[in-house]
Short mmCIF file of C-alpha atoms in Angstrom, two decimals:
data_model
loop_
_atom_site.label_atom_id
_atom_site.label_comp_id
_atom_site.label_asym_id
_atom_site.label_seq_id
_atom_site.Cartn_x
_atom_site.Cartn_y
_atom_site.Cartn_z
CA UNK A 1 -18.61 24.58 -192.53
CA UNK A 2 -15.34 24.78 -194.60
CA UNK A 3 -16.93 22.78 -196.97
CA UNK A 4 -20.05 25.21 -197.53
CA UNK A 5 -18.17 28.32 -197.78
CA UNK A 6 -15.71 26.64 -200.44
CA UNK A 7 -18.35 25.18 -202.59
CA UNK A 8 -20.32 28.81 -202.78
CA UNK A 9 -17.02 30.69 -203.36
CA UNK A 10 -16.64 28.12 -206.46
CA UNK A 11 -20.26 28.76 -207.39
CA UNK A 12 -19.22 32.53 -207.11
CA UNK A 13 -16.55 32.15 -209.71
CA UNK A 14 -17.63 29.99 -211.59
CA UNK A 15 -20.69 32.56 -211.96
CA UNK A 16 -18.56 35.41 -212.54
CA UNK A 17 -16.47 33.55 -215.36
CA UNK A 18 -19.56 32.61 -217.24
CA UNK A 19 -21.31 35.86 -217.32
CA UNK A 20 -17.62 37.31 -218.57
CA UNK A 21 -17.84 34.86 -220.84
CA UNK A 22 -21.28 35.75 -222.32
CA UNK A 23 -20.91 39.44 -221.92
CA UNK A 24 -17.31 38.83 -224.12
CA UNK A 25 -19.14 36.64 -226.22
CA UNK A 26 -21.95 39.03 -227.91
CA UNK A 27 -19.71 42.32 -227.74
CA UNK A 28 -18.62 42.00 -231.31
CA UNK A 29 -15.41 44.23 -232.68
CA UNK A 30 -15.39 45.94 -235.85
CA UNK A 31 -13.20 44.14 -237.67
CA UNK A 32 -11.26 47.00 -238.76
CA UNK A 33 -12.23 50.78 -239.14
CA UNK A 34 -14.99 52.12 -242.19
CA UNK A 35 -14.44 54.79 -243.72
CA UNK A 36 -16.76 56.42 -246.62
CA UNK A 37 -16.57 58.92 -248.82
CA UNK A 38 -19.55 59.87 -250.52
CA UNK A 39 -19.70 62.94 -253.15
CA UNK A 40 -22.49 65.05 -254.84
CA UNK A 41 -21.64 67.99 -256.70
CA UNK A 42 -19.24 70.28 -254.70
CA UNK A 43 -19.96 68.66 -251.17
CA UNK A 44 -18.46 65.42 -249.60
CA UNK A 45 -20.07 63.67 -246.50
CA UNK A 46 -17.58 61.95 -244.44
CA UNK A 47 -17.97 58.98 -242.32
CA UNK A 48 -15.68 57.31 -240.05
CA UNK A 49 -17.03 54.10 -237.80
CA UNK A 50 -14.79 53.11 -235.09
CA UNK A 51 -13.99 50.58 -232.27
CA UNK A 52 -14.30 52.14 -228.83
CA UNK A 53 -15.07 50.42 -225.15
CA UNK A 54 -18.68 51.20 -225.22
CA UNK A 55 -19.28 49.74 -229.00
CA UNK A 56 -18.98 51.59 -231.98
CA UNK A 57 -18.63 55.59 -232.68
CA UNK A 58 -19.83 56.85 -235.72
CA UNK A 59 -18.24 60.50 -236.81
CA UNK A 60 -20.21 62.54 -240.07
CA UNK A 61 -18.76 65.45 -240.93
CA UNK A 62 -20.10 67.54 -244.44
CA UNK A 63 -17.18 68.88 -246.84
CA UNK A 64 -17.83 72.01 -249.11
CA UNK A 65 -15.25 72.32 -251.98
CA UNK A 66 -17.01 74.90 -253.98
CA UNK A 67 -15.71 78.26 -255.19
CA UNK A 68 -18.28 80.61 -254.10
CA UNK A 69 -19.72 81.10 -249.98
CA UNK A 70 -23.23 78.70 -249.91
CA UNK A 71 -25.51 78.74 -247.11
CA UNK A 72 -27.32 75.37 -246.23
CA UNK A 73 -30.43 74.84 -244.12
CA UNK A 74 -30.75 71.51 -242.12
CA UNK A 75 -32.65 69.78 -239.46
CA UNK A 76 -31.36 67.53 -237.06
CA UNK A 77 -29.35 65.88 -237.53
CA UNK A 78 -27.99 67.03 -240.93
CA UNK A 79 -26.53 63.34 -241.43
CA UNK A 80 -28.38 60.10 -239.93
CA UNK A 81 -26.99 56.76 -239.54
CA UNK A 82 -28.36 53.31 -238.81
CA UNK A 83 -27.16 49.87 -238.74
CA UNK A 84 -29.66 47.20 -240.12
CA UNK A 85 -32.47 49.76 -240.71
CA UNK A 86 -32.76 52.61 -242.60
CA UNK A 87 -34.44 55.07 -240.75
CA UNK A 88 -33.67 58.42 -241.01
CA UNK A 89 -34.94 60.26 -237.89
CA UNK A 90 -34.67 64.09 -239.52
CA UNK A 91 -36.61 66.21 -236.35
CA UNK A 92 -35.88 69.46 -235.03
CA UNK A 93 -36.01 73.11 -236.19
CA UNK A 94 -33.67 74.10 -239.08
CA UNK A 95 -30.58 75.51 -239.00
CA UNK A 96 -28.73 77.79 -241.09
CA UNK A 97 -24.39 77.29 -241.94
CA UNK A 98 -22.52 79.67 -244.00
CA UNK A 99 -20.38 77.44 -245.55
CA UNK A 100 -16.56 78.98 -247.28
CA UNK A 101 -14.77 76.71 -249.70
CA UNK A 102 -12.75 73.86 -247.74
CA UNK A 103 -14.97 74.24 -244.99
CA UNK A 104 -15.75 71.05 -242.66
CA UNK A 105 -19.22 70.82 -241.16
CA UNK A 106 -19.50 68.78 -238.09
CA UNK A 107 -22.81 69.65 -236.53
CA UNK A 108 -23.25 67.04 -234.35
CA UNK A 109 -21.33 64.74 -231.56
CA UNK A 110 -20.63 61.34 -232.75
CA UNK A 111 -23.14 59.03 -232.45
CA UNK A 112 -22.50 55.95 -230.41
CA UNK A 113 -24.16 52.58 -230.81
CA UNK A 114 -23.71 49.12 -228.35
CA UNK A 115 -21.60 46.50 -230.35
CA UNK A 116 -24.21 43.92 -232.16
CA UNK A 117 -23.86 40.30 -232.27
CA UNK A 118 -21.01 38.88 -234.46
CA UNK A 119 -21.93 39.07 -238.27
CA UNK A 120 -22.65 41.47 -240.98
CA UNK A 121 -24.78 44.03 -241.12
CA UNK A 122 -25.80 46.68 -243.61
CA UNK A 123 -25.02 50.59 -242.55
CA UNK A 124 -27.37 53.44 -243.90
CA UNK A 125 -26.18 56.71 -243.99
CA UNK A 126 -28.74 59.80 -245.19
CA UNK A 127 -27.76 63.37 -245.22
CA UNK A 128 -30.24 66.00 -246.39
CA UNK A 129 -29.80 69.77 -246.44
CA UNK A 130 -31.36 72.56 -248.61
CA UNK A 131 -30.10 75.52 -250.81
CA UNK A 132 -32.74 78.09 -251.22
CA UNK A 133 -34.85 75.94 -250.25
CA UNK A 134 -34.22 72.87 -252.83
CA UNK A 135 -33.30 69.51 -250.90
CA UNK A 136 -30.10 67.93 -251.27
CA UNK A 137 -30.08 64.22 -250.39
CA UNK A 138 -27.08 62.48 -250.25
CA UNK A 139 -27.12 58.35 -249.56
CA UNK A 140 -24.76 55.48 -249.21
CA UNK A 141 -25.15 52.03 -248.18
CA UNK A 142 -21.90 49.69 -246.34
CA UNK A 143 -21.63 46.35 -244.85
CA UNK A 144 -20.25 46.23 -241.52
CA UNK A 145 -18.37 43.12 -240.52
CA UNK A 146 -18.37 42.21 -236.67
CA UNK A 147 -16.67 39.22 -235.15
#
């Protein structure tokens, strides 16, 4: 009877190690923080991808550095990201932001995505907004290194 219960408590472990082991194993990390920058005209879209227990966080944020007060128009969400694919998923109703010089727009939460498989992979980044009612697109492309 000792016998049984110490070979399934061994089974039990040994269980519990491998599945560790394989959850460990395809939970990638970042290898370090990205950060991008990308300007048109008098705005600047921020980007910030970081390491967090879930996976990844992604944080956008628009930056006005014009003179005189604009007001934008967007749908949501006003910046969309992807890893791999470059779909931009602009839904929603629009909305309106006064914007004053050295303003910050964050309009949404971060976005947070499951860690992929080790390797590199290609992030998309979109953000679209309108003054008086002409489009503004704004795109940038980075490769994302997990290991």
């Amino acid at each position: 009877m000792k016998k049984v219960i110490g070979i399934t408590i061994g089974i039990i472990l040994l269980g519990t190690i491998g599945f560790y082991w394989m959850v460990e194993s395809t939970n990638a990390k970042l290898v370090e923080p990205i950060k991008i920058k990308e300007e048109f005209e008098e705005f600047i879209v921020h980007i910030r991808v970081e390491n967090i227990d879930e996976g990844i966080k992604i944080l956008r944020s628009l930056e006005y550095r014009g003179e005189e007060p604009v007001t934008i128009e967007h749908r949501t969400p006003l910046t969309s990201v992807d890893i791999s694919k470059n779909n931009n998923d602009f839904t929603g109703s629009f909305v309106t932001k006064n914007l004053n010089a050295g303003d910050i727009y964050r309009p949404q939460e971060p976005k947070v995505y499951e860690s992929p498989s080790k390797g590199k992979y290609t992030l998309h980044m979109h953000t679209q907004f309108f003054i008086d009612g002409e489009p503004i697109n704004i795109t940038s492309e980075e490769e994302v290194v997990f290991e």
